């Protein structure tokens, strides 16, 4: 984003840490996966709300590099949900003008899931109504580490020198290299931490932590969070200009 991004214009790029699926299910005496299914259904409503709210880029955190620590059955259930979700939603996403991208390391994901991700990226590449980025097996430290490794390889090969290393060059090796930085990061479920999400890109993002559990987060609440963002004063390190 340009350094003078105006909060009043609304956030062009919103990133969401979709948290609270497990607690949502627990409150209903159901297994955690029940909550993940409910959470996945909520995504469509939020994506569809974006154009009228002026949100061009939406990035959602679906699975972190740390989420492998969960039980084998929860991880397998989530991977199967991702596959089902991509199959079920692909046509509508394409027809609704959504350009879909994935960030995160694909190396640990199963081949069938990766094939669905590749297909959807390819199929929706020309869409421009909303840009939806799904973070899957994503961790900010992992992303920066992989970028540094690729940069080191370019230097080793003689295509770059250490003099070329600056913030812009490094950012060019991140998974998000084609995306603007997020203006607003929302986390649901009442936890006030970022859990390794978009570490580099969120340097000047605004944060909003809401208590609602992700499966209960509606388009109305999304709109009201954006309204509160519009009242903020973003300075990017500069002094406030007195009028
Ligand atoms: C977020 O919900 C979804 C994923 C991390 C995959 P959680 O599963 O973390 O739900 P809580 O935080 O346990 O309630
Ligand atoms: C962050 O939520 C990851 C996703 C929403 C995918 P977690 O539930 O994994 O985060 P922690 O463990 O509470 O920090
Ligand atoms: Mg959680």
XYZ file of N, CA and C and ligand atoms in Angstrom:
758
model
N 0.851 -1.204 0.000
C 0.000 0.000 0.000
C 0.878 1.243 0.000
N 0.395 2.321 -0.641
C 1.154 3.563 -0.573
C 1.250 4.019 0.875
N 2.321 4.740 1.202
C 2.557 5.122 2.588
C 1.496 6.088 3.132
N 0.739 6.747 2.220
C -0.263 7.686 2.705
C -1.662 7.079 2.657
N -1.744 5.718 2.719
C -3.042 5.051 2.669
C -3.987 5.699 3.680
N -5.187 6.009 3.239
C -6.136 6.731 4.069
C -7.146 5.748 4.644
N -7.204 5.675 5.983
C -8.130 4.732 6.614
C -9.573 5.055 6.252
N -9.874 6.352 6.043
C -11.259 6.750 5.750
C -11.766 6.121 4.467
N -10.854 5.832 3.548
C -11.255 5.222 2.279
C -11.622 3.753 2.479
N -11.367 3.204 3.671
C -11.646 1.783 3.913
C -10.441 0.955 3.545
N -10.327 -0.220 4.149
C -9.156 -1.044 3.881
C -9.267 -1.770 2.542
N -8.256 -1.646 1.711
C -8.261 -2.366 0.432
C -7.924 -3.832 0.658
N -7.100 -4.086 1.665
C -6.687 -5.468 1.941
C -6.973 -5.807 3.406
N -7.862 -6.752 3.593
C -8.197 -7.226 4.942
C -7.700 -8.658 5.081
N -7.030 -8.942 6.191
C -6.568 -10.305 6.465
C -7.282 -10.782 7.736
N -7.707 -12.018 7.728
C -8.481 -12.523 8.880
C -7.873 -13.805 9.447
N -7.661 -13.792 10.757
C -7.275 -15.006 11.487
C -8.590 -15.617 11.978
N -9.032 -16.647 11.276
C -10.362 -17.227 11.524
C -10.250 -18.190 12.709
N -10.431 -17.676 13.908
C -10.175 -18.509 15.092
C -11.464 -18.753 15.886
N -11.516 -19.885 16.551
C -12.626 -20.167 17.472
C -13.551 -21.301 17.035
N -13.200 -21.991 15.973
C -14.050 -23.099 15.496
C -14.208 -24.192 16.555
N -13.102 -24.528 17.206
C -13.117 -25.612 18.196
C -14.019 -25.262 19.370
N -13.876 -24.038 19.886
C -14.699 -23.611 21.034
C -16.179 -23.513 20.652
N -16.424 -23.111 19.401
C -17.813 -23.022 18.909
C -18.468 -24.404 18.957
N -17.714 -25.405 18.527
C -18.238 -26.779 18.536
C -18.394 -27.283 19.978
N -17.376 -27.002 20.791
C -17.382 -27.456 22.184
C -18.611 -26.931 22.942
N -18.956 -25.681 22.668
C -20.127 -25.078 23.325
C -21.413 -25.822 22.986
N -21.389 -26.497 21.851
C -22.563 -27.258 21.405
C -22.440 -28.748 21.684
N -21.363 -29.107 22.416
C -21.140 -30.518 22.744
C -20.817 -31.365 21.524
N -20.231 -30.743 20.510
C -19.916 -31.458 19.273
C -18.404 -31.548 19.072
N -17.938 -32.464 18.203
C -16.490 -32.565 17.960
C -15.936 -31.319 17.254
N -14.649 -31.100 17.413
C -14.012 -29.900 16.855
C -14.248 -29.759 15.347
N -14.270 -30.896 14.654
C -14.447 -30.826 13.200
C -15.791 -30.235 12.799
N -16.795 -30.433 13.646
C -18.101 -29.833 13.403
C -17.951 -28.307 13.318
N -17.115 -27.774 14.202
C -16.843 -26.337 14.193
C -16.074 -25.904 12.940
N -15.156 -26.752 12.485
C -14.402 -26.398 11.275
C -15.328 -26.362 10.051
N -16.283 -27.278 10.005
C -17.237 -27.269 8.881
C -18.092 -25.999 8.920
N -18.542 -25.642 10.121
C -19.348 -24.412 10.264
C -18.505 -23.195 9.877
N -17.244 -23.207 10.259
C -16.341 -22.099 9.933
C -16.138 -21.967 8.430
N -15.987 -23.092 7.758
C -15.786 -23.070 6.302
C -17.009 -22.479 5.604
N -18.204 -22.799 6.114
C -19.429 -22.258 5.495
C -19.489 -20.740 5.630
N -18.892 -20.212 6.671
C -18.929 -18.770 6.909
C -18.074 -17.982 5.907
N -17.084 -18.648 5.332
C -16.141 -17.950 4.445
C -16.865 -17.315 3.251
N -17.810 -18.058 2.667
C -18.498 -17.576 1.470
C -19.167 -16.210 1.711
N -19.857 -16.097 2.851
C -20.573 -14.850 3.165
C -19.600 -13.657 3.256
N -18.443 -13.913 3.835
C -17.483 -12.823 4.004
C -16.855 -12.450 2.650
N -16.559 -13.448 1.836
C -15.990 -13.167 0.502
C -17.013 -12.376 -0.321
N -18.277 -12.801 -0.266
C -19.301 -12.133 -1.075
C -19.576 -10.706 -0.621
N -19.301 -10.424 0.655
C -19.537 -9.061 1.163
C -18.444 -8.089 0.698
N -17.304 -8.609 0.274
C -16.147 -7.744 -0.009
C -16.385 -6.652 -1.050
N -16.923 -6.983 -2.251
C -17.016 -5.917 -3.260
C -17.795 -4.695 -2.787
N -18.970 -4.914 -2.153
C -19.749 -3.733 -1.736
C -19.105 -2.990 -0.581
N -18.195 -3.634 0.135
C -17.507 -2.962 1.247
C -16.183 -2.334 0.795
N -15.885 -2.461 -0.483
C -14.662 -1.843 -1.014
C -13.399 -2.625 -0.709
N -13.561 -3.891 -0.301
C -12.383 -4.725 0.003
C -11.983 -5.481 -1.266
N -10.847 -5.141 -1.796
C -10.387 -5.768 -3.041
C -9.602 -7.051 -2.750
N -8.889 -7.055 -1.629
C -8.051 -8.205 -1.256
C -8.497 -8.740 0.104
N -8.766 -10.037 0.154
C -9.105 -10.695 1.417
C -8.156 -11.870 1.581
N -7.461 -11.916 2.706
C -6.538 -13.027 2.970
C -6.992 -13.732 4.235
N -7.171 -15.051 4.156
C -7.688 -15.786 5.319
C -6.710 -16.874 5.762
N -6.584 -16.969 7.083
C -5.652 -17.943 7.675
C -6.442 -19.226 7.928
N -6.131 -20.268 7.163
C -6.895 -21.514 7.260
C -6.159 -22.602 8.035
N -4.815 -22.616 7.940
C -4.039 -23.668 8.613
C -2.604 -23.176 8.761
N -2.119 -23.193 9.992
C -0.775 -22.653 10.236
C 0.277 -23.762 10.238
N 1.532 -23.346 10.125
C 2.637 -24.328 10.189
C 2.674 -25.003 11.563
N 2.028 -24.392 12.550
C 1.992 -24.985 13.899
C 0.780 -25.896 14.095
N -0.200 -25.803 13.198
C -1.421 -26.598 13.401
C -1.208 -28.106 13.201
N -0.039 -28.509 12.675
C 0.282 -29.942 12.581
C 0.406 -30.571 13.961
N 0.544 -29.727 14.994
C 0.667 -30.255 16.362
C -0.652 -30.813 16.884
N -1.726 -30.614 16.157
C -3.038 -31.111 16.616
C -3.136 -32.620 16.409
N -4.189 -33.235 16.927
C -4.284 -34.693 16.795
C -4.323 -35.072 15.319
N -3.879 -36.283 15.058
C -3.854 -36.778 13.685
C -5.261 -36.740 13.086
N -6.275 -37.015 13.900
C -7.629 -37.060 13.340
C -8.142 -35.650 13.023
N -7.773 -34.663 13.836
C -8.199 -33.294 13.501
C -7.493 -32.812 12.221
N -6.188 -33.094 12.133
C -5.438 -32.661 10.936
C -6.007 -33.341 9.686
N -6.239 -34.647 9.772
C -6.780 -35.367 8.603
C -8.164 -34.835 8.247
N -8.974 -34.548 9.259
C -10.313 -34.007 9.022
C -10.246 -32.647 8.348
N -9.295 -31.814 8.781
C -9.141 -30.491 8.166
C -8.692 -30.611 6.714
N -7.732 -31.503 6.460
C -7.230 -31.662 5.075
C -8.355 -32.148 4.163
N -9.171 -33.056 4.678
C -10.286 -33.554 3.879
C -11.323 -32.439 3.666
N -11.528 -31.621 4.700
C -12.442 -30.474 4.548
C -11.923 -29.502 3.478
N -10.617 -29.231 3.467
C -10.067 -28.308 2.461
C -10.310 -28.860 1.046
N -10.085 -30.168 0.887
C -10.310 -30.766 -0.443
C -11.773 -30.636 -0.851
N -12.665 -30.998 0.053
C -14.110 -30.914 -0.240
C -14.507 -29.485 -0.540
N -13.983 -28.569 0.251
C -14.350 -27.160 0.103
C -13.945 -26.640 -1.276
N -12.723 -26.949 -1.677
C -12.246 -26.439 -2.969
C -13.053 -27.030 -4.115
N -13.403 -28.314 -4.006
C -14.227 -28.942 -5.064
C -15.598 -28.291 -5.110
N -16.190 -28.099 -3.929
C -17.572 -27.602 -3.853
C -17.670 -26.132 -4.276
N -16.683 -25.326 -3.913
C -16.791 -23.878 -4.117
C -16.164 -23.380 -5.417
N -15.406 -24.240 -6.104
C -14.616 -23.777 -7.258
C -15.469 -23.046 -8.300
N -16.610 -23.644 -8.699
C -17.432 -23.027 -9.748
C -17.943 -21.656 -9.331
N -18.463 -21.579 -8.101
C -19.024 -20.303 -7.647
C -17.947 -19.227 -7.519
N -16.786 -19.627 -7.020
C -15.705 -18.642 -6.882
C -15.345 -18.095 -8.258
N -15.220 -19.001 -9.221
C -14.877 -18.582 -10.579
C -15.954 -17.647 -11.146
N -17.229 -18.093 -11.021
C -18.321 -17.289 -11.594
C -18.515 -15.947 -10.897
N -18.155 -15.883 -9.621
C -18.306 -14.611 -8.898
C -17.113 -13.675 -9.084
N -16.219 -14.009 -9.982
C -15.107 -13.100 -10.285
C -14.012 -13.084 -9.243
N -13.933 -14.163 -8.435
C -12.911 -14.202 -7.382
C -11.615 -14.800 -7.938
N -10.532 -14.094 -7.733
C -9.206 -14.602 -8.093
C -8.629 -15.256 -6.832
N -8.381 -16.560 -6.891
C -7.941 -17.288 -5.688
C -6.441 -17.579 -5.756
N -5.778 -17.333 -4.644
C -4.350 -17.674 -4.514
C -4.132 -18.394 -3.198
N -3.058 -19.133 -3.116
C -2.694 -19.800 -1.866
C -1.294 -19.365 -1.468
N -1.111 -19.145 -0.168
C 0.229 -18.885 0.353
C 0.532 -19.937 1.417
N 1.814 -20.163 1.652
C 2.221 -21.208 2.586
C 3.043 -22.241 1.837
N 3.617 -23.155 2.600
C 4.487 -24.162 1.987
C 3.659 -25.377 1.567
N 3.689 -25.690 0.285
C 2.858 -26.804 -0.214
C 3.504 -28.160 0.021
N 4.779 -28.150 0.433
C 5.560 -29.380 0.464
C 4.927 -30.455 1.354
N 4.287 -30.025 2.447
C 3.725 -31.006 3.388
C 2.262 -31.357 3.082
N 1.697 -30.706 2.082
C 0.284 -30.949 1.761
C 0.170 -32.124 0.795
N -0.946 -32.859 0.859
C -1.027 -34.034 -0.018
C -1.286 -33.635 -1.469
N -0.870 -34.531 -2.365
C -0.870 -34.225 -3.801
C -2.246 -33.842 -4.341
N -3.268 -34.537 -3.832
C -4.629 -34.238 -4.329
C -5.040 -32.826 -3.968
N -4.719 -32.422 -2.765
C -5.061 -31.060 -2.333
C -4.273 -30.039 -3.156
N -2.989 -30.291 -3.341
C -2.153 -29.355 -4.108
C -2.666 -29.235 -5.549
N -3.119 -30.350 -6.128
C -3.651 -30.315 -7.501
C -4.901 -29.436 -7.553
N -5.768 -29.541 -6.555
C -6.985 -28.704 -6.514
C -6.616 -27.228 -6.365
N -5.599 -26.959 -5.549
C -5.148 -25.579 -5.346
C -4.596 -25.013 -6.656
N -3.751 -25.795 -7.319
C -3.162 -25.345 -8.592
C -4.251 -25.066 -9.629
N -5.223 -25.999 -9.725
C -6.314 -25.839 -10.703
C -7.098 -24.558 -10.455
N -7.434 -24.335 -9.196
C -8.259 -23.163 -8.873
C -7.490 -21.861 -9.140
N -6.205 -21.864 -8.813
C -5.391 -20.670 -9.086
C -5.362 -20.371 -10.585
N -5.147 -21.421 -11.346
C -5.060 -21.267 -12.800
C -6.384 -20.800 -13.387
N -7.454 -21.454 -12.920
C -8.775 -21.172 -13.473
C -9.241 -19.758 -13.164
N -8.881 -19.237 -12.003
C -9.405 -17.925 -11.588
C -8.381 -16.798 -11.793
N -7.281 -17.104 -12.443
C -6.160 -16.144 -12.530
C -6.552 -14.808 -13.173
N -7.509 -14.848 -14.098
C -7.882 -13.604 -14.796
C -8.971 -12.826 -14.050
N -9.540 -13.404 -13.022
C -10.601 -12.708 -12.270
C -10.023 -11.530 -11.494
N -10.880 -10.507 -11.304
C -10.351 -9.302 -10.658
C -11.357 -8.614 -9.728
N -12.499 -9.280 -9.464
C -13.497 -8.605 -8.619
C -13.040 -8.591 -7.159
N -12.627 -9.737 -6.677
C -12.049 -9.854 -5.327
C -10.842 -10.782 -5.442
N -9.789 -10.470 -4.703
C -8.615 -11.351 -4.678
C -8.585 -12.063 -3.322
N -8.911 -13.352 -3.363
C -8.953 -14.142 -2.134
C -7.662 -14.947 -2.010
N -6.955 -14.734 -0.920
C -5.729 -15.508 -0.674
C -5.957 -16.391 0.543
N -5.701 -17.679 0.375
C -5.901 -18.627 1.470
C -4.526 -19.069 1.977
N -4.294 -18.843 3.278
C -3.013 -19.236 3.874
C -3.141 -20.657 4.426
N -2.442 -21.572 3.797
C -2.566 -23.007 4.104
C -1.180 -23.590 4.332
N -0.970 -24.184 5.487
C 0.380 -24.522 5.940
C 1.272 -23.284 5.836
N 0.732 -22.197 6.375
C 1.416 -20.912 6.335
C 1.932 -20.528 7.727
N 3.145 -20.009 7.747
C 3.702 -19.403 8.962
C 4.578 -18.254 8.500
N 4.492 -17.114 9.173
C 5.270 -15.948 8.770
C 6.772 -16.213 8.819
N 7.225 -16.878 9.875
C 8.668 -17.153 9.982
C 9.111 -18.126 8.899
N 8.278 -19.106 8.641
C 8.599 -20.080 7.593
C 8.684 -19.375 6.234
N 7.756 -18.465 5.985
C 7.739 -17.748 4.709
C 8.999 -16.901 4.535
N 9.370 -16.174 5.598
C 10.563 -15.315 5.508
C 11.817 -16.190 5.370
N 11.833 -17.323 6.063
C 12.986 -18.228 5.975
C 13.122 -18.790 4.551
N 11.974 -19.212 3.979
C 12.035 -19.738 2.603
C 12.475 -18.652 1.621
N 12.006 -17.405 1.851
C 12.400 -16.294 0.973
C 13.907 -16.055 1.076
N 14.438 -16.085 2.315
C 15.872 -15.844 2.520
C 16.688 -16.941 1.837
N 16.185 -18.160 1.910
C 16.903 -19.278 1.290
C 16.958 -19.112 -0.240
N 15.844 -18.693 -0.809
C 15.815 -18.489 -2.268
C 16.707 -17.324 -2.687
N 16.711 -16.300 -1.864
C 17.573 -15.145 -2.131
C 19.043 -15.576 -2.067
N 19.380 -16.377 -1.060
C 20.763 -16.867 -0.919
C 21.141 -17.711 -2.145
N 20.188 -18.490 -2.634
C 20.450 -19.322 -3.813
C 20.750 -18.443 -5.044
N 19.977 -17.358 -5.203
C 20.200 -16.452 -6.334
C 21.598 -15.837 -6.256
N 22.048 -15.543 -5.025
C 23.386 -14.968 -4.841
C 24.445 -16.029 -5.161
N 24.193 -17.234 -4.651
C 25.122 -18.351 -4.910
C 25.286 -18.601 -6.421
N 24.188 -18.440 -7.149
C 24.208 -18.670 -8.596
C 24.778 -17.471 -9.371
N 25.037 -16.387 -8.659
C 25.616 -15.205 -9.304
C 24.598 -14.321 -10.003
N 23.302 -14.573 -9.781
C 22.278 -13.731 -10.427
C 22.008 -12.461 -9.619
N 22.367 -12.473 -8.334
C 22.256 -11.283 -7.478
C 23.535 -11.195 -6.652
N 23.798 -10.018 -6.079
C 24.918 -9.910 -5.138
C 24.351 -9.430 -3.800
N 25.175 -9.451 -2.739
C 24.652 -9.022 -1.443
C 24.213 -7.568 -1.464
N 24.772 -6.797 -2.391
C 24.377 -5.382 -2.521
C 22.929 -5.224 -2.959
N 22.389 -6.269 -3.591
C 20.994 -6.198 -4.061
C 19.982 -6.446 -2.955
N 20.464 -6.901 -1.795
C 19.519 -7.282 -0.738
C 18.986 -6.051 -0.015
N 17.726 -5.755 -0.264
C 17.038 -4.715 0.496
C 15.611 -5.208 0.753
N 14.822 -4.390 1.425
C 13.471 -4.840 1.819
C 12.641 -5.212 0.594
N 12.777 -4.438 -0.458
C 11.969 -4.695 -1.657
C 12.355 -6.023 -2.314
N 13.667 -6.277 -2.383
C 14.123 -7.535 -2.990
C 13.643 -8.716 -2.163
N 13.799 -8.621 -0.844
C 13.360 -9.718 0.009
C 11.851 -9.947 -0.143
N 11.073 -8.841 -0.135
C 9.613 -8.965 -0.267
C 9.236 -9.646 -1.584
N 10.071 -9.462 -2.585
C 9.832 -10.082 -3.888
C 9.930 -11.599 -3.864
N 10.534 -12.137 -2.802
C 10.653 -13.595 -2.671
C 9.610 -14.186 -1.717
N 8.801 -13.327 -1.132
C 7.761 -13.830 -0.217
C 6.605 -14.431 -1.024
N 5.833 -15.307 -0.368
C 4.671 -15.906 -1.047
C 3.689 -14.831 -1.504
N 3.684 -13.715 -0.777
C 2.714 -12.641 -1.030
C 3.224 -11.615 -2.036
N 4.282 -11.947 -2.792
C 4.963 -10.900 -3.571
C 4.056 -10.124 -4.520
N 2.924 -10.703 -4.928
C 2.037 -9.958 -5.841
C 0.944 -9.181 -5.102
N 0.908 -9.292 -3.779
C -0.183 -8.675 -3.017
C 0.268 -7.388 -2.328
N -0.665 -6.433 -2.150
C -0.322 -5.276 -1.321
C -0.281 -5.719 0.143
N 0.341 -4.945 1.015
C 0.338 -5.269 2.443
C -1.080 -5.139 3.000
N -1.413 -5.929 4.023
C -2.757 -5.779 4.609
C -2.902 -4.440 5.327
N -4.078 -3.832 5.175
C -4.373 -2.594 5.904
C -4.934 -2.916 7.274
N -5.677 -4.003 7.344
C -6.384 -4.363 8.569
C -6.290 -5.868 8.774
N -5.903 -6.274 9.981
C -5.898 -7.695 10.337
C -6.952 -7.898 11.431
N -7.888 -8.791 11.184
C -8.947 -9.086 12.151
C -8.680 -10.468 12.730
N -8.796 -10.611 14.054
C -8.765 -11.956 14.630
C -10.047 -12.162 15.433
N -10.718 -13.247 15.179
C -11.925 -13.577 15.933
C -11.545 -14.408 17.152
N -12.500 -14.625 18.031
C -12.449 -15.547 19.176
C -11.837 -14.975 20.449
N -11.498 -13.688 20.444
C -11.041 -13.054 21.684
C -9.565 -13.197 21.994
N -8.826 -13.960 21.192
C -7.381 -14.077 21.443
C -6.677 -12.870 20.825
N -5.802 -12.212 21.627
C -5.107 -11.031 21.108
C -3.664 -11.381 20.777
N -3.477 -12.219 19.779
C -2.123 -12.525 19.304
C -2.205 -12.796 17.808
N -1.036 -12.822 17.168
C -1.072 -12.960 15.709
C -0.663 -14.353 15.237
N -0.154 -15.179 16.158
C 0.106 -16.593 15.846
C 0.831 -16.802 14.499
N 1.868 -15.985 14.276
C 2.759 -16.226 13.122
C 2.114 -15.885 11.768
N 1.143 -14.983 11.767
C 0.441 -14.619 10.527
C 1.036 -13.345 9.931
N 1.404 -13.368 8.686
C 1.842 -12.194 7.912
C 2.776 -11.263 8.691
N 3.831 -11.839 9.277
C 4.723 -11.060 10.151
C 5.348 -9.870 9.436
N 5.865 -10.120 8.270
C 6.553 -9.062 7.509
C 5.535 -8.045 6.981
N 4.461 -8.569 6.409
C 3.501 -7.730 5.682
C 2.668 -6.837 6.598
N 2.543 -7.221 7.878
C 1.650 -6.480 8.788
C 2.372 -5.395 9.573
N 3.572 -5.016 9.128
C 4.375 -4.039 9.880
C 3.553 -2.803 10.253
N 2.709 -2.341 9.345
C 1.888 -1.159 9.618
C 0.398 -1.417 9.493
N 0.004 -2.674 9.642
C -1.429 -2.982 9.587
C -2.116 -2.498 10.863
N -3.378 -2.190 10.767
C -4.217 -1.965 11.941
C -4.738 -3.324 12.391
N -4.956 -3.491 13.697
C -5.459 -4.776 14.214
C -6.820 -4.594 14.862
N -7.653 -5.581 14.718
C -8.948 -5.577 15.413
C -9.175 -6.987 15.953
N -9.315 -7.071 17.262
C -9.570 -8.367 17.895
C -11.027 -8.391 18.355
N -11.792 -9.322 17.825
C -13.208 -9.383 18.210
C -13.480 -10.690 18.965
N -14.449 -10.644 19.883
C -14.722 -11.817 20.725
C -15.496 -12.922 19.997
N -16.214 -12.556 18.970
C -17.036 -13.526 18.237
C -16.208 -14.719 17.765
N -16.765 -15.908 17.922
C -16.085 -17.105 17.394
C -16.308 -17.142 15.880
N -15.308 -17.601 15.128
C -15.370 -17.481 13.674
C -16.686 -17.978 13.045
N -17.225 -19.135 13.436
C -18.462 -19.577 12.758
C -19.647 -18.630 12.973
N -19.555 -17.703 13.943
C -20.635 -16.735 14.198
C -20.349 -15.358 13.586
N -19.220 -15.210 12.910
C -18.815 -13.882 12.396
C -19.589 -13.586 11.098
N -20.496 -12.625 11.174
C -21.386 -12.345 10.036
C -20.859 -11.200 9.163
N -21.479 -11.043 7.992
C -21.136 -9.921 7.110
C -21.440 -8.586 7.803
N -22.477 -8.556 8.645
C -22.815 -7.313 9.368
C -21.683 -6.940 10.328
N -21.188 -7.936 11.047
C -20.089 -7.636 11.984
C -18.827 -7.219 11.212
N -18.605 -7.869 10.085
C -17.469 -7.515 9.223
C -17.580 -6.032 8.841
N -18.780 -5.620 8.402
C -18.998 -4.217 8.002
C -18.755 -3.286 9.192
N -19.158 -3.700 10.389
C -18.979 -2.795 11.526
C -17.503 -2.691 11.937
N -16.747 -3.775 11.767
C -15.295 -3.707 12.030
C -14.639 -2.742 11.026
N -15.096 -2.786 9.781
C -14.527 -1.889 8.766
C -14.864 -0.429 9.086
N -16.067 -0.210 9.642
C -16.443 1.157 10.045
C -15.526 1.684 11.122
N -15.161 0.827 12.069
C -14.291 1.312 13.144
C -12.877 1.557 12.612
N -12.470 0.759 11.633
C -11.165 0.995 10.979
C -11.134 2.392 10.348
N -12.254 2.777 9.733
C -12.308 4.060 9.004
C -12.105 5.259 9.931
N -12.271 5.051 11.257
C -12.091 6.174 12.208
C -10.642 6.294 12.667
N -9.805 5.383 12.242
C -8.421 5.392 12.746
C -7.531 6.357 11.970
N -6.476 6.752 12.651
C -5.523 7.669 12.043
C -4.229 6.896 11.786
N -3.931 6.619 10.547
C -2.725 5.842 10.219
C -1.597 6.817 9.895
N -0.505 6.699 10.615
C 0.565 7.694 10.429
C 1.838 7.130 9.818
N 2.027 5.836 9.859
C 3.216 5.214 9.256
C 4.523 5.849 9.727
N 4.544 6.279 10.966
C 5.764 6.850 11.535
C 5.890 8.345 11.392
N 5.044 8.945 10.567
C 5.129 10.393 10.379
C 4.382 11.098 11.503
N 4.679 12.395 11.727
C 3.964 13.149 12.755
C 2.578 13.504 12.238
N 1.645 13.640 13.169
C 0.286 14.012 12.791
C 0.271 15.426 12.221
N -0.413 15.601 11.099
C -0.471 16.929 10.493
C -1.608 17.703 11.144
N -1.305 18.905 11.723
C -2.352 19.714 12.350
C -3.041 20.543 11.289
N -4.400 20.530 11.371
C -5.130 21.294 10.342
C -5.529 22.651 10.867
C -9.357 -21.965 13.937
O -10.142 -22.495 14.958
C -9.186 -22.911 12.796
C -7.849 -23.531 12.703
C -6.812 -23.216 13.426
C -7.667 -24.575 11.702
P -9.495 -23.364 16.130
O -9.526 -24.796 15.726
O -8.180 -22.844 16.522
O -10.566 -23.127 17.289
P -10.248 -22.907 18.831
O -9.277 -21.766 18.922
O -9.677 -24.184 19.340
O -11.578 -22.575 19.427
C -4.229 -19.470 14.248
O -5.107 -20.033 15.177
C -4.234 -20.256 12.984
C -5.463 -20.236 12.195
C -6.529 -19.516 12.452
C -5.445 -21.056 11.018
P -4.582 -21.060 16.289
O -5.782 -21.451 17.069
O -3.796 -22.138 15.669
O -3.601 -20.156 17.157
P -3.124 -20.301 18.661
O -2.600 -21.686 18.835
O -4.322 -20.061 19.540
O -2.089 -19.239 18.836
Mg -7.567 -21.470 17.842
